Short mmCIF file of C-alpha atoms in Angstrom, two decimals:
data_model
loop_
_atom_site.label_atom_id
_atom_site.label_comp_id
_atom_site.label_asym_id
_atom_site.label_seq_id
_atom_site.Cartn_x
_atom_site.Cartn_y
_atom_site.Cartn_z
CA MET A 285 0.25 -0.05 -0.18
CA ASN A 286 3.36 2.52 0.72
CA ILE A 287 4.43 1.75 -2.77
CA GLU A 288 1.60 1.31 -4.65
CA LEU A 289 -0.88 3.66 -3.42
CA GLY A 290 1.68 5.91 -1.90
CA PHE A 291 0.38 6.20 1.30
CA SER A 292 3.02 6.95 4.00
CA TYR A 293 3.64 5.01 7.29
CA GLU A 294 2.57 7.69 9.06
CA ILE A 295 -0.89 7.75 7.23
CA LEU A 296 -1.19 3.29 7.82
CA GLN A 297 -0.57 4.37 11.33
CA ASP A 298 -3.11 6.90 11.79
CA SER A 299 -5.40 4.42 9.91
CA TYR A 300 -4.82 1.98 12.51
CA ALA A 301 -5.45 4.74 15.21
CA VAL A 302 -8.61 5.34 13.71
CA GLY A 303 -9.99 2.08 14.10
CA SER A 304 -8.91 1.80 17.68
CA ALA A 305 -10.88 5.05 18.47
CA ALA A 306 -13.82 2.88 16.49
CA LEU A 307 -13.42 -0.25 18.51
CA CYS A 308 -13.83 2.25 21.24
CA ILE A 309 -17.49 3.13 20.41
CA GLY A 310 -18.63 0.31 18.80
CA ALA A 311 -19.43 -1.96 21.45
CA LEU A 312 -21.63 1.16 23.36
CA MET A 313 -23.40 1.38 20.02
CA PHE A 314 -24.59 -2.36 19.52
CA ILE A 315 -24.75 -3.91 22.99
CA PRO A 316 -28.15 -2.35 23.21
CA MET A 317 -28.83 -4.57 20.52
CA VAL A 318 -27.47 -7.68 21.65
CA LEU A 319 -29.44 -6.79 25.26
CA LYS A 320 -32.67 -6.86 23.27
CA PHE A 321 -32.84 -8.68 20.17
CA GLY A 322 -30.02 -11.35 21.51
CA ARG A 323 -26.93 -12.68 20.96
CA ARG A 324 -27.37 -14.25 17.17
CA PRO A 325 -29.10 -11.39 15.07
CA VAL A 326 -25.90 -9.24 16.11
CA TYR A 327 -23.87 -11.94 15.26
CA VAL A 328 -25.23 -12.69 11.80
CA MET A 329 -25.86 -9.27 11.02
CA SER A 330 -22.47 -7.69 11.79
CA THR A 331 -20.75 -11.13 9.97
CA LEU A 332 -22.31 -10.27 6.56
CA ALA A 333 -21.61 -6.33 7.33
CA GLN A 334 -18.22 -7.29 7.75
CA PHE A 335 -18.12 -9.16 4.48
CA GLY A 336 -19.35 -6.45 2.72
CA VAL A 337 -16.73 -3.90 4.73
CA ALA A 338 -14.02 -6.48 3.45
CA ILE A 339 -14.69 -6.07 -0.46
CA TRP A 340 -14.86 -2.26 0.23
CA PHE A 341 -11.05 -3.19 1.80
CA ALA A 342 -10.14 -5.26 -1.62
CA LYS A 343 -10.96 -2.13 -3.23
CA ILE A 344 -9.58 1.09 -2.18
CA GLN A 345 -7.80 3.54 -3.92
CA THR A 346 -7.99 6.59 -1.44
CA VAL A 347 -6.60 7.73 2.01
CA ALA A 348 -10.71 8.50 2.54
CA ASP A 349 -11.35 5.07 1.64
CA LEU A 350 -8.70 3.31 3.82
CA MET A 351 -9.50 5.55 7.11
CA LEU A 352 -13.64 4.66 6.65
CA VAL A 353 -13.27 0.54 5.99
CA ASN A 354 -11.35 0.85 9.19
CA ALA A 355 -13.58 3.01 10.98
CA PHE A 356 -16.53 0.63 9.56
CA SER A 357 -14.53 -2.60 10.05
CA CYS A 358 -13.77 -1.79 13.65
CA LEU A 359 -17.16 -0.41 14.84
CA LEU A 360 -18.18 -4.14 14.39
CA GLY A 361 -15.22 -5.89 15.22
CA ALA A 362 -15.61 -4.04 18.48
CA LEU A 363 -18.34 -6.15 19.17
CA ALA A 364 -16.23 -9.44 19.64
CA GLU A 365 -14.67 -8.24 22.54
CA VAL A 366 -17.88 -8.15 24.07
CA ILE A 367 -20.46 -10.61 22.99
CA VAL A 368 -18.01 -13.61 23.08
CA GLN A 369 -17.41 -12.87 26.93
CA MET A 370 -21.69 -12.43 27.02
CA THR A 371 -21.85 -16.12 25.37
CA VAL A 372 -19.30 -17.91 27.66
CA ALA A 373 -20.96 -16.32 30.87
CA ASP A 374 -24.62 -17.83 28.94
CA ILE A 375 -23.45 -20.93 28.97
CA PHE A 376 -20.61 -22.18 30.92
CA PHE A 377 -20.52 -22.90 34.69
CA VAL A 378 -18.35 -20.88 36.84
CA HIS A 379 -15.66 -23.81 37.26
CA GLN A 380 -15.57 -23.61 33.36
CA ARG A 381 -15.38 -19.88 32.48
CA GLY A 382 -11.47 -19.86 32.97
CA MET A 383 -10.96 -22.22 30.35
CA MET A 384 -12.91 -20.89 28.19
CA ASN A 385 -12.12 -17.51 27.98
CA THR A 386 -8.51 -18.87 27.96
CA ILE A 387 -9.74 -20.49 24.48
CA TYR A 388 -11.36 -17.23 23.27
CA ILE A 389 -7.55 -15.27 24.30
CA TRP A 390 -6.22 -17.74 22.49
CA ILE A 391 -8.02 -17.81 19.20
CA MET A 392 -7.87 -14.16 19.02
CA VAL A 393 -4.10 -13.95 19.46
CA ILE A 394 -4.13 -16.14 16.45
CA GLY A 395 -6.04 -13.70 14.27
CA SER A 396 -3.97 -10.75 15.47
CA ALA A 397 -0.61 -13.12 15.16
CA LEU A 398 -0.63 -15.24 12.73
CA GLY A 399 -2.99 -12.92 10.29
CA PRO A 400 0.01 -10.66 9.41
CA LEU A 401 1.77 -13.84 9.07
CA ALA A 402 -0.76 -15.24 6.18
CA ALA A 403 -1.10 -11.89 4.70
CA GLY A 404 2.58 -11.53 4.62
CA TYR A 405 2.64 -14.71 2.01
CA VAL A 406 -0.51 -13.82 0.21
CA THR A 407 1.19 -9.88 -0.18
CA ALA A 408 4.36 -11.76 -2.07
CA SER A 409 2.28 -14.27 -4.07
CA GLN A 410 -0.70 -12.54 -4.94
CA GLY A 411 -0.33 -9.10 -4.49
CA TRP A 412 -1.62 -7.32 -1.01
CA ARG A 413 -5.51 -6.93 -2.23
CA TRP A 414 -5.71 -10.56 -2.28
CA VAL A 415 -5.29 -10.62 2.15
CA TRP A 416 -8.97 -8.61 1.76
CA TRP A 417 -10.32 -10.89 -0.68
CA TRP A 418 -9.42 -13.93 1.61
CA MET A 419 -11.06 -12.29 4.32
CA THR A 420 -14.25 -11.75 2.44
CA ILE A 421 -14.62 -15.52 1.79
CA LEU A 422 -13.63 -16.63 5.48
CA PHE A 423 -16.47 -13.50 6.34
CA GLY A 424 -18.86 -15.22 3.90
CA ILE A 425 -17.76 -18.93 5.47
CA SER A 426 -18.14 -17.40 9.07
CA PHE A 427 -21.96 -15.88 7.62
CA VAL A 428 -23.16 -19.20 6.70
CA LEU A 429 -22.14 -21.23 9.97
CA PHE A 430 -23.58 -18.50 12.08
CA LEU A 431 -26.75 -18.17 9.76
CA PHE A 432 -27.57 -22.17 10.13
CA PHE A 433 -25.53 -23.25 13.16
CA TYR A 434 -25.30 -20.79 16.44
CA GLU A 435 -28.61 -21.40 18.58
CA GLU A 436 -29.39 -18.23 20.25
CA THR A 437 -27.99 -18.19 23.88
CA LYS A 438 -29.74 -15.11 25.50
CA PHE A 439 -32.35 -16.38 28.26
CA LEU A 440 -34.53 -14.45 30.58
CA ASP A 441 -33.28 -15.30 34.24
CA CYS A 442 -36.38 -16.62 35.70
CA ILE A 443 -34.13 -18.11 38.76
CA ASP A 444 -32.75 -15.31 41.01
CA GLY A 445 -29.50 -17.05 42.81
CA MET A 446 -30.00 -14.50 45.50
CA ALA A 447 -32.71 -13.61 48.04
CA PRO A 448 -34.33 -10.61 46.39
CA VAL A 449 -33.32 -7.34 47.39
CA ASN A 450 -36.59 -6.62 49.36
CA HIS A 451 -37.17 -10.30 50.70
CA PRO A 452 -37.85 -9.99 54.53
CA GLN A 453 -35.14 -12.34 55.56
CA ARG A 454 -32.62 -10.46 52.98
CA GLU A 455 -33.86 -7.20 55.15
CA ASN A 456 -33.23 -8.33 58.73
CA LEU A 457 -30.05 -9.50 57.37
CA ALA A 458 -28.95 -6.35 56.43
CA ARG A 459 -30.12 -4.73 59.50
CA SER A 460 -28.39 -6.64 61.39
CA ARG A 461 -25.46 -5.70 59.95
CA ASP A 462 -25.06 -2.37 61.56
CA ASN A 463 -25.11 -4.48 64.87
CA LEU A 464 -22.15 -6.91 63.84
CA LYS A 465 -18.05 -6.20 63.74
CA GLU A 466 -17.49 -6.73 59.90
CA ALA A 467 -15.94 -10.05 60.35
CA GLU A 468 -18.45 -11.48 62.45
CA PHE A 469 -20.88 -10.20 59.71
CA GLU A 470 -19.68 -11.57 56.90
CA LYS A 471 -19.56 -14.90 58.51
CA VAL A 472 -22.82 -15.26 59.18
CA HIS A 473 -23.60 -13.61 55.72
CA ASP A 474 -21.83 -16.20 53.95
CA ALA A 475 -23.80 -18.88 55.89
CA GLU A 476 -27.39 -17.93 56.25
CA VAL A 477 -27.51 -16.45 52.32
CA GLY A 478 -26.13 -20.14 51.51
CA GLU A 479 -29.04 -21.64 53.46
CA LYS A 480 -31.65 -19.22 52.34
CA ILE A 481 -30.72 -19.90 48.68
CA LEU A 482 -31.57 -23.41 49.38
CA GLU A 483 -35.03 -21.85 51.06
CA LEU A 484 -36.23 -19.62 48.94
CA ASN A 485 -35.26 -20.90 45.03
CA THR A 486 -37.11 -24.39 45.17
CA PRO A 487 -38.42 -23.67 41.35
CA ASP A 488 -41.57 -25.73 40.19
CA ILE A 489 -40.19 -27.33 36.45
CA ASP A 490 -42.41 -28.39 34.43
CA LEU A 491 -40.99 -31.02 32.55
CA SER A 492 -44.10 -31.15 29.97
CA ILE A 493 -42.73 -28.64 27.99
CA SER A 494 -41.05 -29.60 24.77
CA ARG A 495 -37.55 -28.18 23.28
CA LYS A 496 -37.73 -25.84 20.73
CA THR A 497 -37.84 -26.60 17.29
CA TYR A 498 -34.31 -26.76 14.99
CA LEU A 499 -36.10 -23.41 12.96
CA GLN A 500 -37.38 -22.01 16.67
CA ARG A 501 -33.90 -22.24 17.95
CA LEU A 502 -32.37 -20.47 14.72
CA SER A 503 -34.91 -17.27 15.06
CA LEU A 504 -33.37 -14.18 14.54
CA TRP A 505 -34.76 -12.19 17.11
CA SER A 506 -35.78 -13.13 20.90
CA SER A 507 -36.61 -9.50 21.99
CA SER A 508 -36.68 -9.28 25.54
CA PRO A 509 -39.85 -7.15 27.52
CA GLY A 510 -39.61 -3.43 27.63
CA SER A 511 -39.35 -0.55 24.73
CA LEU A 512 -35.82 -0.05 22.72
CA LYS A 513 -35.66 3.28 24.30
CA PHE A 514 -34.96 1.12 28.06
CA PHE A 515 -32.08 -0.48 26.38
CA LEU A 516 -30.24 2.41 24.96
CA ARG A 517 -29.28 3.52 28.39
CA HIS A 518 -27.04 0.50 27.69
CA ILE A 519 -25.02 3.19 25.68
CA TYR A 520 -24.07 5.67 28.23
CA GLN A 521 -24.28 2.86 31.60
CA PRO A 522 -21.06 1.19 30.63
CA LEU A 523 -19.19 4.06 31.32
CA ILE A 524 -21.42 4.93 34.40
CA VAL A 525 -20.49 1.12 35.36
CA THR A 526 -16.78 1.34 34.76
CA PHE A 527 -16.24 3.95 37.06
CA SER A 528 -18.97 2.75 39.72
CA PHE A 529 -16.89 -0.54 40.48
CA PRO A 530 -13.28 -0.96 41.21
CA ALA A 531 -12.50 -4.20 39.72
CA ALA A 532 -14.39 -3.03 36.46
CA LEU A 533 -12.00 -0.07 36.58
CA TYR A 534 -9.07 -2.33 37.31
CA VAL A 535 -9.46 -4.90 34.90
CA ALA A 536 -10.37 -2.00 32.14
CA VAL A 537 -7.20 -0.50 33.17
CA LEU A 538 -5.18 -3.54 33.13
CA TYR A 539 -6.75 -5.45 30.05
CA GLY A 540 -6.66 -2.13 28.21
CA MET A 541 -2.96 -1.38 28.82
CA LEU A 542 -1.74 -4.78 28.03
CA THR A 543 -3.46 -5.02 24.96
CA ALA A 544 -2.69 -1.46 23.61
CA LEU A 545 0.94 -2.05 24.03
CA TRP A 546 0.16 -5.73 22.28
CA GLN A 547 -1.19 -3.23 19.43
CA VAL A 548 1.92 -0.70 19.53
CA MET A 549 4.19 -3.54 19.28
CA ILE A 550 2.85 -4.57 16.28
CA THR A 551 2.78 -0.94 14.44
CA VAL A 552 6.14 -0.59 15.33
CA VAL A 553 7.31 -4.18 13.81
CA ALA A 554 5.43 -3.10 11.08
CA SER A 555 7.01 0.34 9.99
CA THR A 556 9.96 -0.09 11.81
CA MET A 557 11.50 -3.34 10.68
CA PRO A 558 11.06 -3.12 6.32
CA GLU A 559 13.59 0.30 7.02
CA PRO A 560 17.18 -0.40 7.66
CA PRO A 561 19.47 -2.10 9.05
CA TYR A 562 16.61 -5.19 8.48
CA ASN A 563 15.41 -4.52 5.52
CA PHE A 564 12.24 -7.29 6.11
CA THR A 565 9.90 -7.79 3.52
CA ALA A 566 6.50 -8.45 3.84
CA SER A 567 6.46 -11.72 4.43
CA GLN A 568 9.40 -11.73 6.57
CA VAL A 569 7.53 -9.40 9.08
CA GLY A 570 4.66 -11.62 9.19
CA LEU A 571 7.11 -13.98 10.29
CA MET A 572 7.58 -11.61 13.75
CA SER A 573 4.16 -12.53 14.67
CA LEU A 574 5.15 -16.25 15.20
CA ALA A 575 6.82 -14.74 18.15
CA PRO A 576 3.83 -13.53 20.47
CA PHE A 577 1.76 -16.67 19.14
CA ILE A 578 4.06 -19.11 20.35
CA GLY A 579 4.29 -17.27 23.70
CA THR A 580 0.87 -17.01 23.68
CA THR A 581 0.17 -20.76 23.17
CA ILE A 582 2.66 -22.07 25.73
CA GLY A 583 1.04 -19.55 28.60
CA SER A 584 -2.49 -20.78 27.85
CA MET A 585 -1.20 -23.99 27.59
CA ILE A 586 0.18 -23.47 31.37
CA VAL A 587 -2.61 -21.49 32.28
CA ALA A 588 -6.52 -23.31 30.58
CA PRO A 589 -5.82 -26.22 33.23
CA VAL A 590 -4.75 -25.01 35.97
CA SER A 591 -6.96 -21.59 36.22
CA ASP A 592 -10.36 -23.55 36.76
CA ARG A 593 -8.81 -26.32 39.01
CA LEU A 594 -7.29 -23.34 41.27
CA VAL A 595 -10.27 -21.96 41.92
CA VAL A 596 -12.10 -25.06 42.59
CA ARG A 597 -9.09 -26.50 44.81
CA LEU A 598 -9.43 -23.02 46.57
CA ALA A 599 -13.14 -23.01 47.52
CA LYS A 600 -12.77 -26.48 48.89
CA ARG A 601 -10.41 -24.64 51.55
CA ASN A 602 -12.56 -22.27 52.18
CA GLY A 603 -15.33 -24.30 53.01
CA GLY A 604 -16.84 -24.88 49.75
CA ILE A 605 -17.25 -21.38 49.04
CA PHE A 606 -15.74 -19.66 45.84
CA GLU A 607 -15.05 -16.05 45.71
CA PRO A 608 -14.24 -14.63 42.41
CA GLU A 609 -10.29 -13.20 43.75
CA MET A 610 -8.90 -16.93 43.77
CA ARG A 611 -8.31 -16.19 40.38
CA LEU A 612 -5.76 -13.63 40.73
CA TRP A 613 -2.85 -15.78 42.16
CA ILE A 614 -2.41 -16.64 38.49
CA LEU A 615 -1.61 -12.77 37.68
CA LEU A 616 0.98 -12.89 40.15
CA VAL A 617 2.41 -15.55 38.69
CA PHE A 618 2.92 -13.79 35.12
CA SER A 619 3.29 -10.58 35.74
CA PRO A 620 7.21 -10.43 35.75
CA LEU A 621 7.11 -11.66 31.94
CA VAL A 622 5.11 -8.50 30.95
CA PRO A 623 8.14 -5.95 32.47
CA ALA A 624 10.90 -7.88 30.47
CA GLY A 625 9.12 -8.60 27.43
CA THR A 626 8.12 -5.19 27.30
CA LEU A 627 11.99 -3.89 27.77
CA LEU A 628 13.70 -6.75 25.74
CA PHE A 629 11.45 -5.84 22.97
CA GLY A 630 12.26 -2.04 23.18
CA TYR A 631 15.79 -2.14 23.84
CA SER A 632 16.42 -4.03 20.63
CA LEU A 633 14.91 -2.48 18.04
CA GLY A 634 16.20 0.86 19.53
CA HIS A 635 19.64 -0.49 19.58
CA THR A 636 19.17 -1.99 16.35
CA GLN A 637 20.11 -5.57 18.30
CA PRO A 638 19.28 -8.80 16.06
CA TRP A 639 15.69 -9.64 14.97
CA HIS A 640 16.32 -12.71 17.40
CA PHE A 641 16.25 -10.48 20.51
CA VAL A 642 13.32 -8.64 19.15
CA ALA A 643 11.29 -11.98 18.96
CA ILE A 644 12.44 -13.33 21.92
CA GLY A 645 10.93 -9.83 23.79
CA TYR A 646 7.47 -10.20 21.53
CA ALA A 647 7.62 -13.71 22.90
CA LEU A 648 8.19 -13.17 26.11
CA TYR A 649 5.40 -10.44 26.57
CA GLY A 650 2.96 -12.82 24.59
CA LEU A 651 3.42 -15.86 27.28
CA ALA A 652 2.43 -13.39 30.07
CA MET A 653 -0.29 -11.14 28.04
CA GLY A 654 -2.30 -14.31 27.34
CA PRO A 655 -3.11 -15.57 31.19
CA ILE A 656 -3.22 -12.19 32.24
CA SER A 657 -5.78 -11.26 29.69
CA SER A 658 -7.76 -14.51 30.42
CA THR A 659 -7.90 -14.37 33.98
CA SER A 660 -8.90 -11.08 34.56
CA LEU A 661 -11.53 -11.00 32.12
CA THR A 662 -12.68 -14.21 33.96
CA TYR A 663 -12.65 -12.32 37.10
CA LEU A 664 -14.70 -9.16 35.80
CA THR A 665 -17.44 -11.77 34.59
CA ASP A 666 -17.06 -14.38 37.95
CA ALA A 667 -17.76 -11.02 40.08
CA TYR A 668 -20.38 -9.11 38.38
CA THR A 669 -21.97 -11.96 36.31
CA ASN A 670 -25.42 -9.89 35.86
CA ILE A 671 -24.08 -7.18 34.16
CA VAL A 672 -21.26 -8.62 32.20
CA ALA A 673 -22.48 -6.56 29.04
CA ASP A 674 -22.40 -3.18 30.83
CA SER A 675 -18.93 -3.89 32.49
CA LEU A 676 -17.55 -5.55 29.11
CA ALA A 677 -18.52 -2.60 27.27
CA GLY A 678 -16.66 0.15 29.38
CA VAL A 679 -13.73 -2.88 29.74
CA THR A 680 -13.02 -2.00 25.75
CA PHE A 681 -13.56 1.65 25.85
CA LEU A 682 -11.01 2.10 27.75
CA ARG A 683 -9.09 -0.63 26.10
CA ASN A 684 -9.17 0.89 22.47
CA LEU A 685 -8.87 4.22 24.26
CA PHE A 686 -5.63 3.95 25.01
CA ALA A 687 -4.75 1.57 22.12
CA THR A 688 -5.89 4.93 20.18
CA ILE A 689 -3.25 7.20 22.47
CA PHE A 690 -0.72 4.81 22.34
CA VAL A 691 -0.88 4.70 18.43
CA PHE A 692 -1.28 8.21 17.71
CA ALA A 693 1.02 9.15 19.87
CA VAL A 694 4.25 6.49 19.12
CA THR A 695 5.57 8.10 16.14
CA PRO A 696 6.42 11.85 17.64
CA TRP A 697 7.21 9.88 21.18
CA THR A 698 9.75 7.75 19.46
CA ALA A 699 11.18 10.35 17.35
CA ALA A 700 11.66 12.78 20.45
CA VAL A 701 13.20 10.13 23.40
CA GLY A 702 13.67 6.77 21.03
CA ILE A 703 12.11 3.42 20.91
CA GLY A 704 14.18 2.10 24.11
CA ASN A 705 12.84 4.87 26.27
CA VAL A 706 8.60 4.71 25.26
CA PHE A 707 9.39 0.86 26.18
CA LEU A 708 11.12 1.60 29.32
CA THR A 709 8.52 4.16 30.10
CA ILE A 710 5.79 1.70 29.24
CA GLY A 711 7.11 -1.35 31.04
CA VAL A 712 7.41 0.69 34.38
CA LEU A 713 4.09 1.51 33.94
CA MET A 714 2.58 -1.83 33.46
CA SER A 715 4.71 -3.23 36.42
CA ILE A 716 3.07 -0.18 38.85
CA ILE A 717 -0.65 -1.07 37.64
CA LEU A 718 0.02 -4.65 37.52
CA ILE A 719 1.80 -5.98 40.65
CA PRO A 720 0.47 -3.38 43.12
CA GLY A 721 -3.12 -3.46 41.69
CA THR A 722 -3.42 -7.36 41.80
CA ILE A 723 -2.28 -7.62 45.70
CA ALA A 724 -5.12 -5.36 46.95
CA PHE A 725 -7.72 -6.64 45.34
CA LEU A 726 -6.50 -10.34 46.35
CA TYR A 727 -7.01 -9.04 49.91
CA TYR A 728 -9.40 -6.25 49.74
CA GLY A 729 -11.29 -7.47 46.34
CA LYS A 730 -14.09 -9.21 48.38
CA ARG A 731 -14.60 -6.40 50.58
CA ILE A 732 -15.14 -3.72 48.21
CA ARG A 733 -17.35 -6.34 46.09
CA HIS A 734 -19.34 -6.17 49.87
CA TRP A 735 -19.59 -2.43 49.52
CA THR A 736 -21.48 -2.54 45.89
CA THR A 737 -23.58 -5.10 46.89
CA ASP A 738 -26.61 -2.51 46.38
CA ARG A 739 -25.00 -1.27 43.41
CA TYR A 740 -24.52 -4.05 41.35
CA HIS A 741 -28.28 -5.15 42.53
CA ARG A 742 -29.65 -1.80 40.82
CA TYR A 743 -27.64 -2.07 37.79
CA SER A 744 -28.28 -5.81 37.33
CA ASP A 745 -32.26 -4.72 37.54
CA LEU A 746 -31.60 -2.11 34.70
#
């Protein structure tokens, strides 16, 4: 594109930043539709729309085309960062979500890491426009798969896992809190609520209700009660939720910084390594993405079986009571690899070290990013399951806001202080966010969730 259409590397990086900005608001725009009409129609329609955008991408000629296709594809692509987590929360139990989210993150890395690898070889053999024709083919296949095989997973929550907010037994328990010390209250709360769940939630199941037919399960709409205007509040509510719940803000900042740094690495490799002294071809730039893919794959293979087993084991030691913070121990194990990979990557590029040093730093970062991302997202899903759509939409907004800022800033920032110092600053910042933040939530996360209980129930009803 640089050679054939005359797009400068600055223009190409700016188009990437435009895409990141679109990712910020995409989830906020479409999540109300997911909540109102269901997961299935949004999966189907967005995939069909991406099919059309990919055709447009294959035919671009101008800078305006470049900016617009990045904006539209990322507006739609933002859904993938929220709706998949909603689907996981719909159909998997607590002790399965760690594995499922790890698989999700790993698949996402296949796209972001092996995509450039495939694109490099396609560009070398068929020309860069065929990268997008292949995307058109893949989106067409995906559309057919969603249309005929993806069943709606949204359901109306008829069984409440807690005593109703206005239930007299719960009100009595709330009033007793003022008369108990905090530690004593927590013991009483855990024991009594466990008993009340059994007492209050013994639903009658009508076994005569038949299963829906195949065509009924593939209905395009599954509208929820309430007007569309009622659901449109979820355009702005994710931002309120993110800043109202410390756990949501913590995950948003952590996951946002992780993925923003990942995107900066991608853009820096793509814009720096074709230049001297590396002089990489398009396929060689693509091969560099193998490093983080290998790192993330190893990290995912380690954490996938460990995450859920760990929380089951810790819950048994805790008298059978599961706490979402139990997953956070995994973050502490992988935390040192984030600054290590970041500094090695930045130092090697800044001092034009051999490419394999850059690749090792890239791989170390990938090794940490997969487990930390999947664990933090699973923690948020476990802690605030009923408002997972709003909380994850807020996470996506901040994550892509960080990415937009970093990608726009990286060129002038690098010109001012050098690549090595840029990544040194980011590495130190990541260490400050990751390690002290995780320790704080390990020790105070449960107490914070107690403080936000009433707020959680209020947003669960909206």
